[in-house]
Amino acid sequence: MNVLLIGSGGREDALAWAISASPMLDTLYAAPGNPGIGEQATCVGLDVTDHAAVVAFCREKNIGLVVIGPEAPLVAGLADDLGKAGIKAFGPSKAAAQLEGSKGFTKDLCREAGIPTAAYRRFTDAASAKGYAAAHALPIVVKADGLAAGKGVVIAETLAEANDAIDACFAGSFGSAGAEIVIEEFMEGEEASFFALVDGRHALALATAQDHKRVFDGDKGPNTGGMGAYSPAAIVTPEITQRVMAEIIEPTVRAMAARGMPYVGVLYAGLILTKDGPKLIEYNARFGDPECQVLMIRLRSDLLTALIATCDGVLDTFDLRWYDDVALTVVMAADGYPATPQKGTEIKGLERASALEGVEIFHAGTRRDGDRLIADGGRVLNVTARGRTVAEARERAYAAVRQIDWPGGFCRSDIGWRALQREQSGAK
Ligand code: AMP
Ligand code: GLY
């Protein structure tokens, strides 16, 4: 089978790496891809916002499956247009991708289906939003309704901060994403990322993972897309997995089907493990980045077969195998990330670093300039390693980081600290 992968980040490099190991694969194409993906796939300069061009490419190259990595093409309805053209696509329809594209949509669905999440209200004007914030306990969470690249969330410790966040949203700080806002209760607990393949009717949980959202060591500084991740996440016990499936994922799958917008693809639930049990923060309609990187390292089964089983609606007869190894990834980002990443600096030493035992380096934001590798984004490399323990995976990943010669970049030095603490204290 020929496969077209849409995207250009570290998540897509990890997907390309896993798909290219499939015995079912003939040729893998990627649009636009990146230099790392280019080691597994033929990168093509397709404009993925031009759905007719994507369809024409699929016909010309006899593409049997399109795997859509990022949220933007999903929310733009690429899966719908491929489906109409009779081309199989992994990723939800535009209607189903509202689970990521509209926080208000998701919150309303949770309310109707009885899914545990923070108490909330939706607003389209500042005065009533401020009134609500004033009447509720601090801290309080203010969110732009639409896609804001992970930046549209403020956890306000004071009412003044909440009011500023409300004004900023309605003043257009997040463009149309902020035309409507959600204000919700602050939930206390450790966060985890939960992934399930969903075929419209059935859901299959993937291995557990956690990421680090803050930019600096000690989980300090502004939120980012994720500075590192690891799998498994021991805090997500089999009992919690069962509860998340029964109380959050499965009711969502049923509610989406009942609304006539069955969800097909990977459903990513951001969770907070509160003292009352797991609660949903938000949904994403795609794999987490960089969680996908550690999941792909641990996946023993054939990814391509699993993606096809998802599209074909047969996940009820499907199972996945995982390696017992721990996988851990360290994100190397360009100086200035997340606010103002400096592009254009040169990176050396990747061959040396990737030659280390158990190490895979995924490209997240790079480009080639002749023989030189150049930083071309905020998050630039995902230095990923497997090991028998968290300690071993972490040592290997940081040993690889030390081999990379890139004065223009930085990374956190404490990825996996919680998991390491748990491992060292002998807790499961
Ligand atoms: P989101 O973009 O909705 O994932 O939110 C970004 C981050 O804000 C999350 O990863 C959480 O750390 C935090 N957050 C969002 N909503 C809440 C909430 N209701 N309670 C506590 N933390 C939250
Ligand atoms: N790692 C968080 C995300 O992919 O949104």
GROMACS .gro file of C-alpha atoms and ligand atoms in nm:
model
  456
    1MET     CA    1   0.000   0.000   0.000
    2ASN     CA    2   0.111   0.356  -0.069
    3VAL     CA    3   0.060   0.599   0.218
    4LEU     CA    4   0.053   0.978   0.232
    5LEU     CA    5   0.139   1.137   0.567
    6ILE     CA    6   0.036   1.499   0.625
    7GLY     CA    7   0.250   1.714   0.853
    8SER     CA    8   0.603   1.830   0.927
    9GLY     CA    9   0.666   1.795   1.301
   10GLY     CA   10   0.828   1.552   1.540
   11ARG     CA   11   0.498   1.369   1.577
   12GLU     CA   12   0.490   1.304   1.203
   13ASP     CA   13   0.857   1.198   1.201
   14ALA     CA   14   0.772   0.936   1.465
   15LEU     CA   15   0.465   0.825   1.266
   16ALA     CA   16   0.678   0.801   0.950
   17TRP     CA   17   0.934   0.594   1.140
   18ALA     CA   18   0.666   0.350   1.260
   19ILE     CA   19   0.475   0.334   0.931
   20SER     CA   20   0.793   0.271   0.734
   21ALA     CA   21   0.854  -0.044   0.942
   22SER     CA   22   0.526  -0.196   0.821
   23PRO     CA   23   0.540  -0.499   0.592
   24MET     CA   24   0.223  -0.362   0.429
   25LEU     CA   25   0.393  -0.044   0.309
   26ASP     CA   26   0.505   0.008  -0.049
   27THR     CA   27   0.585   0.379  -0.073
   28LEU     CA   28   0.547   0.644   0.197
   29TYR     CA   29   0.497   1.005   0.085
   30ALA     CA   30   0.491   1.301   0.320
   31ALA     CA   31   0.352   1.651   0.264
   32PRO     CA   32   0.537   1.866   0.341
   33GLY     CA   33   0.756   1.644   0.564
   34ASN     CA   34   1.094   1.754   0.702
   35PRO     CA   35   1.457   1.634   0.678
   36GLY     CA   36   1.399   1.361   0.939
   37ILE     CA   37   1.082   1.238   0.769
   38GLY     CA   38   1.276   1.250   0.441
   39GLU     CA   39   1.487   0.958   0.568
   40GLN     CA   40   1.174   0.737   0.565
   41ALA     CA   41   0.952   0.900   0.306
   42THR     CA   42   0.945   1.090  -0.021
   43CYS     CA   43   0.863   1.448   0.077
   44VAL     CA   44   0.636   1.631  -0.165
   45GLY     CA   45   0.560   2.001  -0.192
   46LEU     CA   46   0.183   1.964  -0.190
   47ASP     CA   47  -0.031   2.251  -0.062
   48VAL     CA   48  -0.235   2.061   0.198
   49THR     CA   49  -0.488   2.344   0.226
   50ASP     CA   50  -0.578   2.272  -0.139
   51HIS     CA   51  -0.791   1.961  -0.085
   52ALA     CA   52  -0.849   1.908  -0.458
   53ALA     CA   53  -0.472   1.899  -0.510
   54VAL     CA   54  -0.434   1.642  -0.230
   55VAL     CA   55  -0.708   1.426  -0.388
   56ALA     CA   56  -0.542   1.453  -0.730
   57PHE     CA   57  -0.206   1.352  -0.582
   58CYS     CA   58  -0.364   1.049  -0.409
   59ARG     CA   59  -0.519   0.935  -0.738
   60GLU     CA   60  -0.195   0.983  -0.929
   61LYS     CA   61   0.014   0.791  -0.674
   62ASN     CA   62  -0.252   0.530  -0.593
   63ILE     CA   63  -0.255   0.622  -0.224
   64GLY     CA   64  -0.439   0.364  -0.010
   65LEU     CA   65  -0.433   0.563   0.315
   66VAL     CA   66  -0.380   0.926   0.411
   67VAL     CA   67  -0.261   0.980   0.769
   68ILE     CA   68  -0.337   1.332   0.890
   69GLY     CA   69  -0.100   1.433   1.172
   70PRO     CA   70  -0.186   1.789   1.283
   71GLU     CA   71  -0.518   1.942   1.387
   72ALA     CA   72  -0.539   2.225   1.134
   73PRO     CA   73  -0.612   2.009   0.825
   74LEU     CA   74  -0.861   1.804   1.031
   75VAL     CA   75  -1.050   2.112   1.142
   76ALA     CA   76  -1.037   2.232   0.779
   77GLY     CA   77  -1.218   1.913   0.667
   78LEU     CA   78  -0.942   1.735   0.476
   79ALA     CA   79  -1.065   1.393   0.596
   80ASP     CA   80  -1.416   1.476   0.468
   81ASP     CA   81  -1.294   1.574   0.122
   82LEU     CA   82  -1.074   1.264   0.095
   83GLY     CA   83  -1.366   1.048   0.208
   84LYS     CA   84  -1.595   1.203  -0.057
   85ALA     CA   85  -1.333   1.116  -0.318
   86GLY     CA   86  -1.329   0.755  -0.194
   87ILE     CA   87  -0.983   0.783  -0.037
   88LYS     CA   88  -0.929   0.631   0.308
   89ALA     CA   89  -0.811   0.886   0.566
   90PHE     CA   90  -0.698   0.841   0.925
   91GLY     CA   91  -0.830   1.136   1.124
   92PRO     CA   92  -1.174   1.271   1.217
   93SER     CA   93  -1.416   1.464   0.997
   94LYS     CA   94  -1.446   1.839   1.035
   95ALA     CA   95  -1.758   1.792   1.249
   96ALA     CA   96  -1.591   1.537   1.477
   97ALA     CA   97  -1.272   1.746   1.503
   98GLN     CA   98  -1.480   2.006   1.688
   99LEU     CA   99  -1.380   1.803   1.995
  100GLU     CA  100  -1.048   1.985   1.956
  101GLY     CA  101  -1.159   2.287   1.754
  102SER     CA  102  -1.421   2.414   2.000
  103LYS     CA  103  -1.382   2.394   2.376
  104GLY     CA  104  -1.745   2.499   2.415
  105PHE     CA  105  -1.863   2.211   2.193
  106THR     CA  106  -1.668   1.963   2.406
  107LYS     CA  107  -1.787   2.107   2.734
  108ASP     CA  108  -2.152   2.091   2.621
  109LEU     CA  109  -2.102   1.730   2.508
  110CYS     CA  110  -1.949   1.642   2.846
  111ARG     CA  111  -2.242   1.796   3.027
  112GLU     CA  112  -2.495   1.604   2.817
  113ALA     CA  113  -2.310   1.273   2.843
  114GLY     CA  114  -2.222   1.309   3.213
  115ILE     CA  115  -1.846   1.308   3.150
  116PRO     CA  116  -1.639   1.433   3.447
  117THR     CA  117  -1.479   1.770   3.370
  118ALA     CA  118  -1.445   2.116   3.528
  119ALA     CA  119  -1.765   2.314   3.589
  120TYR     CA  120  -1.788   2.589   3.324
  121ARG     CA  121  -1.987   2.852   3.135
  122ARG     CA  122  -1.952   2.985   2.779
  123PHE     CA  123  -1.951   3.361   2.710
  124THR     CA  124  -1.961   3.593   2.411
  125ASP     CA  125  -1.929   3.922   2.600
  126ALA     CA  126  -1.681   4.052   2.856
  127ALA     CA  127  -1.929   4.193   3.112
  128SER     CA  128  -2.107   3.865   3.181
  129ALA     CA  129  -1.778   3.672   3.174
  130LYS     CA  130  -1.633   3.906   3.438
  131GLY     CA  131  -1.947   3.874   3.647
  132TYR     CA  132  -1.916   3.496   3.643
  133ALA     CA  133  -1.544   3.506   3.730
  134ALA     CA  134  -1.615   3.740   4.024
  135ALA     CA  135  -1.878   3.502   4.160
  136HIS     CA  136  -1.652   3.193   4.155
  137ALA     CA  137  -1.350   3.069   4.350
  138LEU     CA  138  -0.990   3.147   4.253
  139PRO     CA  139  -0.784   3.034   4.075
  140ILE     CA  140  -1.017   3.035   3.777
  141VAL     CA  141  -0.940   2.928   3.420
  142VAL     CA  142  -1.012   3.149   3.116
  143LYS     CA  143  -0.994   2.988   2.770
  144ALA     CA  144  -1.038   3.110   2.415
  145ASP     CA  145  -1.295   2.880   2.253
  146GLY     CA  146  -1.109   2.798   1.930
  147LEU     CA  147  -0.765   2.677   1.825
  148ALA     CA  148  -0.500   2.905   1.973
  149ALA     CA  149  -0.191   2.684   1.938
  150GLY     CA  150  -0.196   2.599   2.308
  151LYS     CA  151  -0.172   2.966   2.406
  152GLY     CA  152  -0.535   3.054   2.469
  153VAL     CA  153  -0.551   2.938   2.832
  154VAL     CA  154  -0.493   3.155   3.140
  155ILE     CA  155  -0.502   3.021   3.493
  156ALA     CA  156  -0.588   3.336   3.683
  157GLU     CA  157  -0.479   3.353   4.046
  158THR     CA  158  -0.648   3.691   4.099
  159LEU     CA  159  -0.965   3.851   3.968
  160ALA     CA  160  -0.755   4.121   3.798
  161GLU     CA  161  -0.571   3.854   3.600
  162ALA     CA  162  -0.900   3.689   3.506
  163ASN     CA  163  -1.042   4.023   3.388
  164ASP     CA  164  -0.726   4.096   3.186
  165ALA     CA  165  -0.748   3.753   3.021
  166ILE     CA  166  -1.115   3.809   2.937
  167ASP     CA  167  -1.037   4.151   2.786
  168ALA     CA  168  -0.742   4.012   2.590
  169CYS     CA  169  -0.959   3.738   2.436
  170PHE     CA  170  -1.235   3.974   2.331
  171ALA     CA  171  -0.978   4.231   2.209
  172GLY     CA  172  -0.866   3.974   1.953
  173SER     CA  173  -0.540   3.840   2.105
  174PHE     CA  174  -0.628   3.497   1.969
  175GLY     CA  175  -0.808   3.615   1.657
  176SER     CA  176  -1.140   3.446   1.590
  177ALA     CA  177  -1.048   3.171   1.841
  178GLY     CA  178  -1.122   3.423   2.116
  179ALA     CA  179  -1.459   3.549   1.991
  180GLU     CA  180  -1.616   3.311   2.240
  181ILE     CA  181  -1.463   3.210   2.573
  182VAL     CA  182  -1.506   2.937   2.829
  183ILE     CA  183  -1.454   3.007   3.199
  184GLU     CA  184  -1.406   2.704   3.416
  185GLU     CA  185  -1.322   2.575   3.758
  186PHE     CA  186  -0.954   2.502   3.839
  187MET     CA  187  -0.893   2.130   3.887
  188GLU     CA  188  -0.620   2.012   4.123
  189GLY     CA  189  -0.406   1.708   4.047
  190GLU     CA  190  -0.137   1.557   3.824
  191GLU     CA  191  -0.187   1.574   3.448
  192ALA     CA  192  -0.165   1.283   3.207
  193SER     CA  193  -0.220   1.240   2.835
  194PHE     CA  194  -0.454   0.958   2.737
  195PHE     CA  195  -0.482   0.822   2.383
  196ALA     CA  196  -0.734   0.587   2.222
  197LEU     CA  197  -0.785   0.477   1.866
  198VAL     CA  198  -1.151   0.525   1.779
  199ASP     CA  199  -1.321   0.373   1.475
  200GLY     CA  200  -1.657   0.549   1.503
  201ARG     CA  201  -1.804   0.294   1.745
  202HIS     CA  202  -1.522   0.122   1.934
  203ALA     CA  203  -1.225   0.259   2.125
  204LEU     CA  204  -0.891   0.094   2.194
  205ALA     CA  205  -0.667   0.250   2.461
  206LEU     CA  206  -0.302   0.305   2.374
  207ALA     CA  207  -0.011   0.287   2.618
  208THR     CA  208   0.007   0.558   2.885
  209ALA     CA  209   0.216   0.875   2.859
  210GLN     CA  210   0.284   1.207   3.028
  211ASP     CA  211   0.441   1.523   2.891
  212HIS     CA  212   0.599   1.833   3.043
  213LYS     CA  213   0.414   2.146   2.931
  214ARG     CA  214   0.622   2.419   3.098
  215VAL     CA  215   0.932   2.549   2.928
  216PHE     CA  216   1.179   2.542   3.221
  217ASP     CA  217   1.309   2.289   3.472
  218GLY     CA  218   1.090   2.224   3.773
  219ASP     CA  219   0.779   2.272   3.554
  220LYS     CA  220   0.828   2.651   3.563
  221GLY     CA  221   0.772   2.922   3.304
  222PRO     CA  222   0.514   2.956   3.027
  223ASN     CA  223   0.319   2.670   2.874
  224THR     CA  224   0.453   2.515   2.554
  225GLY     CA  225   0.340   2.241   2.319
  226GLY     CA  226   0.548   2.004   2.535
  227MET     CA  227   0.918   1.997   2.629
  228GLY     CA  228   0.947   1.623   2.674
  229ALA     CA  229   0.747   1.308   2.743
  230TYR     CA  230   0.771   0.953   2.864
  231SER     CA  231   0.580   0.629   2.848
  232PRO     CA  232   0.457   0.442   3.044
  233ALA     CA  233   0.312   0.682   3.301
  234ALA     CA  234   0.292   0.471   3.616
  235ILE     CA  235   0.037   0.707   3.769
  236VAL     CA  236  -0.213   0.597   3.504
  237THR     CA  237  -0.272   0.254   3.654
  238PRO     CA  238  -0.479  -0.014   3.479
  239GLU     CA  239  -0.768   0.084   3.711
  240ILE     CA  240  -0.744   0.447   3.601
  241THR     CA  241  -0.723   0.339   3.236
  242GLN     CA  242  -1.042   0.140   3.286
  243ARG     CA  243  -1.219   0.435   3.449
  244VAL     CA  244  -1.105   0.675   3.175
  245MET     CA  245  -1.235   0.440   2.908
  246ALA     CA  246  -1.569   0.380   3.084
  247GLU     CA  247  -1.634   0.733   3.216
  248ILE     CA  248  -1.473   0.957   2.952
  249ILE     CA  249  -1.372   0.796   2.620
  250GLU     CA  250  -1.658   0.551   2.559
  251PRO     CA  251  -1.939   0.796   2.649
  252THR     CA  252  -1.775   1.047   2.412
  253VAL     CA  253  -1.761   0.794   2.130
  254ARG     CA  254  -2.131   0.709   2.184
  255ALA     CA  255  -2.232   1.076   2.206
  256MET     CA  256  -2.048   1.162   1.884
  257ALA     CA  257  -2.208   0.870   1.699
  258ALA     CA  258  -2.550   0.972   1.831
  259ARG     CA  259  -2.494   1.324   1.696
  260GLY     CA  260  -2.428   1.181   1.352
  261MET     CA  261  -2.060   1.277   1.364
  262PRO     CA  262  -1.885   0.948   1.446
  263TYR     CA  263  -1.525   1.000   1.557
  264VAL     CA  264  -1.259   0.816   1.355
  265GLY     CA  265  -0.892   0.861   1.437
  266VAL     CA  266  -0.692   0.899   1.754
  267LEU     CA  267  -0.868   1.072   2.042
  268TYR     CA  268  -0.632   1.244   2.283
  269ALA     CA  269  -0.776   1.327   2.623
  270GLY     CA  270  -0.584   1.571   2.842
  271LEU     CA  271  -0.663   1.452   3.195
  272ILE     CA  272  -0.623   1.573   3.549
  273LEU     CA  273  -0.613   1.295   3.804
  274THR     CA  274  -0.805   1.460   4.086
  275LYS     CA  275  -0.882   1.315   4.427
  276ASP     CA  276  -1.229   1.236   4.291
  277GLY     CA  277  -1.088   1.045   3.994
  278PRO     CA  278  -0.980   1.131   3.639
  279LYS     CA  279  -1.139   1.440   3.484
  280LEU     CA  280  -1.117   1.571   3.129
  281ILE     CA  281  -0.932   1.900   3.068
  282GLU     CA  282  -0.975   1.896   2.693
  283TYR     CA  283  -0.974   1.678   2.385
  284ASN     CA  284  -0.740   1.685   2.089
  285ALA     CA  285  -0.821   1.519   1.759
  286ARG     CA  286  -0.467   1.395   1.694
  287PHE     CA  287  -0.166   1.236   1.858
  288GLY     CA  288   0.012   1.443   2.122
  289ASP     CA  289   0.346   1.591   2.030
  290PRO     CA  290   0.587   1.476   2.181
  291GLU     CA  291   0.380   1.193   2.340
  292CYS     CA  292   0.347   1.025   1.999
  293GLN     CA  293   0.724   0.991   1.979
  294VAL     CA  294   0.747   0.782   2.297
  295LEU     CA  295   0.439   0.578   2.206
  296MET     CA  296   0.581   0.488   1.865
  297ILE     CA  297   0.908   0.373   2.025
  298ARG     CA  298   0.712   0.136   2.251
  299LEU     CA  299   0.465   0.006   1.993
  300ARG     CA  300   0.541  -0.352   1.904
  301SER     CA  301   0.243  -0.412   1.672
  302ASP     CA  302   0.230  -0.282   1.318
  303LEU     CA  303   0.107   0.080   1.325
  304LEU     CA  304  -0.017   0.081   0.966
  305THR     CA  305  -0.244  -0.220   1.028
  306ALA     CA  306  -0.384  -0.044   1.337
  307LEU     CA  307  -0.454   0.277   1.143
  308ILE     CA  308  -0.634   0.079   0.870
  309ALA     CA  309  -0.836  -0.119   1.129
  310THR     CA  310  -0.943   0.218   1.273
  311CYS     CA  311  -1.059   0.347   0.935
  312ASP     CA  312  -1.236   0.016   0.863
  313GLY     CA  313  -1.431   0.015   1.190
  314VAL     CA  314  -1.297  -0.318   1.319
  315LEU     CA  315  -1.118  -0.214   1.639
  316ASP     CA  316  -1.347  -0.446   1.841
  317THR     CA  317  -1.151  -0.740   1.701
  318PHE     CA  318  -0.814  -0.570   1.726
  319ASP     CA  319  -0.540  -0.560   1.986
  320LEU     CA  320  -0.204  -0.385   2.024
  321ARG     CA  321   0.123  -0.510   2.174
  322TRP     CA  322   0.375  -0.282   2.347
  323TYR     CA  323   0.734  -0.328   2.456
  324ASP     CA  324   0.785  -0.323   2.832
  325ASP     CA  325   1.072  -0.076   2.783
  326VAL     CA  326   1.042   0.282   2.902
  327ALA     CA  327   1.066   0.549   2.632
  328LEU     CA  328   1.159   0.909   2.707
  329THR     CA  329   1.200   1.206   2.477
  330VAL     CA  330   1.375   1.537   2.538
  331VAL     CA  331   1.266   1.828   2.320
  332MET     CA  332   1.545   2.056   2.203
  333ALA     CA  333   1.399   2.397   2.125
  334ALA     CA  334   1.541   2.709   1.965
  335ASP     CA  335   1.650   2.985   2.205
  336GLY     CA  336   1.356   3.216   2.271
  337TYR     CA  337   1.091   2.942   2.245
  338PRO     CA  338   0.798   2.960   2.308
  339ALA     CA  339   0.755   3.337   2.260
  340THR     CA  340   1.022   3.424   2.000
  341PRO     CA  341   1.223   3.122   1.877
  342GLN     CA  342   1.538   3.218   1.686
  343LYS     CA  343   1.542   3.036   1.355
  344GLY     CA  344   1.836   2.982   1.125
  345THR     CA  345   2.108   2.848   1.358
  346GLU     CA  346   2.314   2.545   1.256
  347ILE     CA  347   2.290   2.203   1.427
  348LYS     CA  348   2.578   1.953   1.423
  349GLY     CA  349   2.651   1.615   1.571
  350LEU     CA  350   2.323   1.435   1.501
  351GLU     CA  351   2.492   1.130   1.344
  352ARG     CA  352   2.705   1.081   1.656
  353ALA     CA  353   2.406   1.126   1.883
  354SER     CA  354   2.176   0.891   1.691
  355ALA     CA  355   2.440   0.619   1.685
  356LEU     CA  356   2.412   0.575   2.063
  357GLU     CA  357   2.238   0.262   2.185
  358GLY     CA  358   1.860   0.286   2.211
  359VAL     CA  359   1.844   0.640   2.069
  360GLU     CA  360   1.618   0.774   1.794
  361ILE     CA  361   1.620   1.140   1.702
  362PHE     CA  362   1.306   1.280   1.545
  363HIS     CA  363   1.307   1.611   1.360
  364ALA     CA  364   1.042   1.860   1.468
  365GLY     CA  365   1.152   2.188   1.310
  366THR     CA  366   1.456   2.157   1.085
  367ARG     CA  367   1.549   2.224   0.724
  368ARG     CA  368   1.850   2.144   0.510
  369ASP     CA  369   2.070   2.406   0.354
  370GLY     CA  370   2.305   2.207   0.134
  371ASP     CA  371   2.484   1.977   0.376
  372ARG     CA  372   2.396   2.185   0.678
  373LEU     CA  373   2.106   2.118   0.913
  374ILE     CA  374   1.932   2.437   1.022
  375ALA     CA  375   1.687   2.506   1.305
  376ASP     CA  376   1.358   2.612   1.149
  377GLY     CA  377   1.096   2.620   1.423
  378GLY     CA  378   1.030   2.649   1.796
  379ARG     CA  379   1.061   2.286   1.892
  380VAL     CA  380   1.341   2.154   1.670
  381LEU     CA  381   1.454   1.803   1.773
  382ASN     CA  382   1.308   1.520   1.983
  383VAL     CA  383   1.593   1.324   2.132
  384THR     CA  384   1.426   0.996   2.218
  385ALA     CA  385   1.560   0.687   2.393
  386ARG     CA  386   1.438   0.354   2.519
  387GLY     CA  387   1.565   0.177   2.829
  388ARG     CA  388   1.468  -0.096   3.072
  389THR     CA  389   1.402   0.170   3.336
  390VAL     CA  390   1.320   0.540   3.344
  391ALA     CA  391   1.673   0.602   3.471
  392GLU     CA  392   1.828   0.418   3.176
  393ALA     CA  393   1.607   0.579   2.911
  394ARG     CA  394   1.677   0.919   3.060
  395GLU     CA  395   2.054   0.866   3.077
  396ARG     CA  396   2.059   0.757   2.715
  397ALA     CA  397   1.851   1.051   2.597
  398TYR     CA  398   2.069   1.305   2.779
  399ALA     CA  399   2.388   1.133   2.662
  400ALA     CA  400   2.260   1.189   2.307
  401VAL     CA  401   2.172   1.551   2.385
  402ARG     CA  402   2.532   1.606   2.497
  403GLN     CA  403   2.656   1.484   2.157
  404ILE     CA  404   2.452   1.747   1.974
  405ASP     CA  405   2.641   2.063   1.896
  406TRP     CA  406   2.380   2.338   1.875
  407PRO     CA  407   2.462   2.663   2.056
  408GLY     CA  408   2.131   2.813   1.939
  409GLY     CA  409   1.914   2.561   2.124
  410PHE     CA  410   1.820   2.451   2.474
  411CYS     CA  411   1.632   2.176   2.652
  412ARG     CA  412   1.502   2.096   2.998
  413SER     CA  413   1.739   1.889   3.208
  414ASP     CA  414   1.473   1.718   3.421
  415ILE     CA  415   1.243   1.536   3.177
  416GLY     CA  416   1.080   1.241   3.353
  417TRP     CA  417   1.156   1.369   3.705
  418ARG     CA  418   0.829   1.248   3.851
  419ALA     CA  419   0.857   0.905   3.687
  420LEU     CA  420   1.217   0.879   3.806
  421GLN     CA  421   1.117   0.970   4.161
  422ARG     CA  422   0.843   0.706   4.153
  423GLU     CA  423   1.082   0.448   4.016
  424GLN     CA  424   1.346   0.528   4.279
  425SER     CA  425   1.096   0.523   4.564
  426GLY     CA  426   0.985   0.181   4.442
  427ALA     CA  427   0.627   0.300   4.391
  428LYS     CA  428   0.440   0.151   4.100
  429AMP     P1  429  -0.553   2.329   2.747
  429AMP     O1  430  -0.505   2.413   2.633
  429AMP     O2  431  -0.702   2.332   2.767
  429AMP     O3  432  -0.495   2.192   2.747
  429AMP     O4  433  -0.489   2.391   2.877
  429AMP     C1  434  -0.350   2.410   2.888
  429AMP     C2  435  -0.306   2.374   3.027
  429AMP     O5  436  -0.373   2.454   3.123
  429AMP     C3  437  -0.339   2.232   3.066
  429AMP     O6  438  -0.240   2.144   3.022
  429AMP     C4  439  -0.345   2.242   3.216
  429AMP     O7  440  -0.213   2.242   3.270
  429AMP     C5  441  -0.402   2.378   3.239
  429AMP     N1  442  -0.546   2.374   3.261
  429AMP     C6  443  -0.642   2.391   3.167
  429AMP     N2  444  -0.765   2.383   3.221
  429AMP     C7  445  -0.748   2.360   3.352
  429AMP     C8  446  -0.838   2.342   3.463
  429AMP     N3  447  -0.969   2.350   3.448
  429AMP     N4  448  -0.784   2.319   3.584
  429AMP     C9  449  -0.651   2.313   3.601
  429AMP     N5  450  -0.561   2.331   3.502
  429AMP    C10  451  -0.608   2.354   3.378
  430GLY     N1  452   0.193   1.757   2.408
  430GLY     C1  453   0.073   1.828   2.407
  430GLY     C2  454   0.006   1.837   2.277
  430GLY     O1  455   0.038   1.769   2.182
  430GLY     O2  456  -0.089   1.914   2.266
   0.00000   0.00000   0.00000
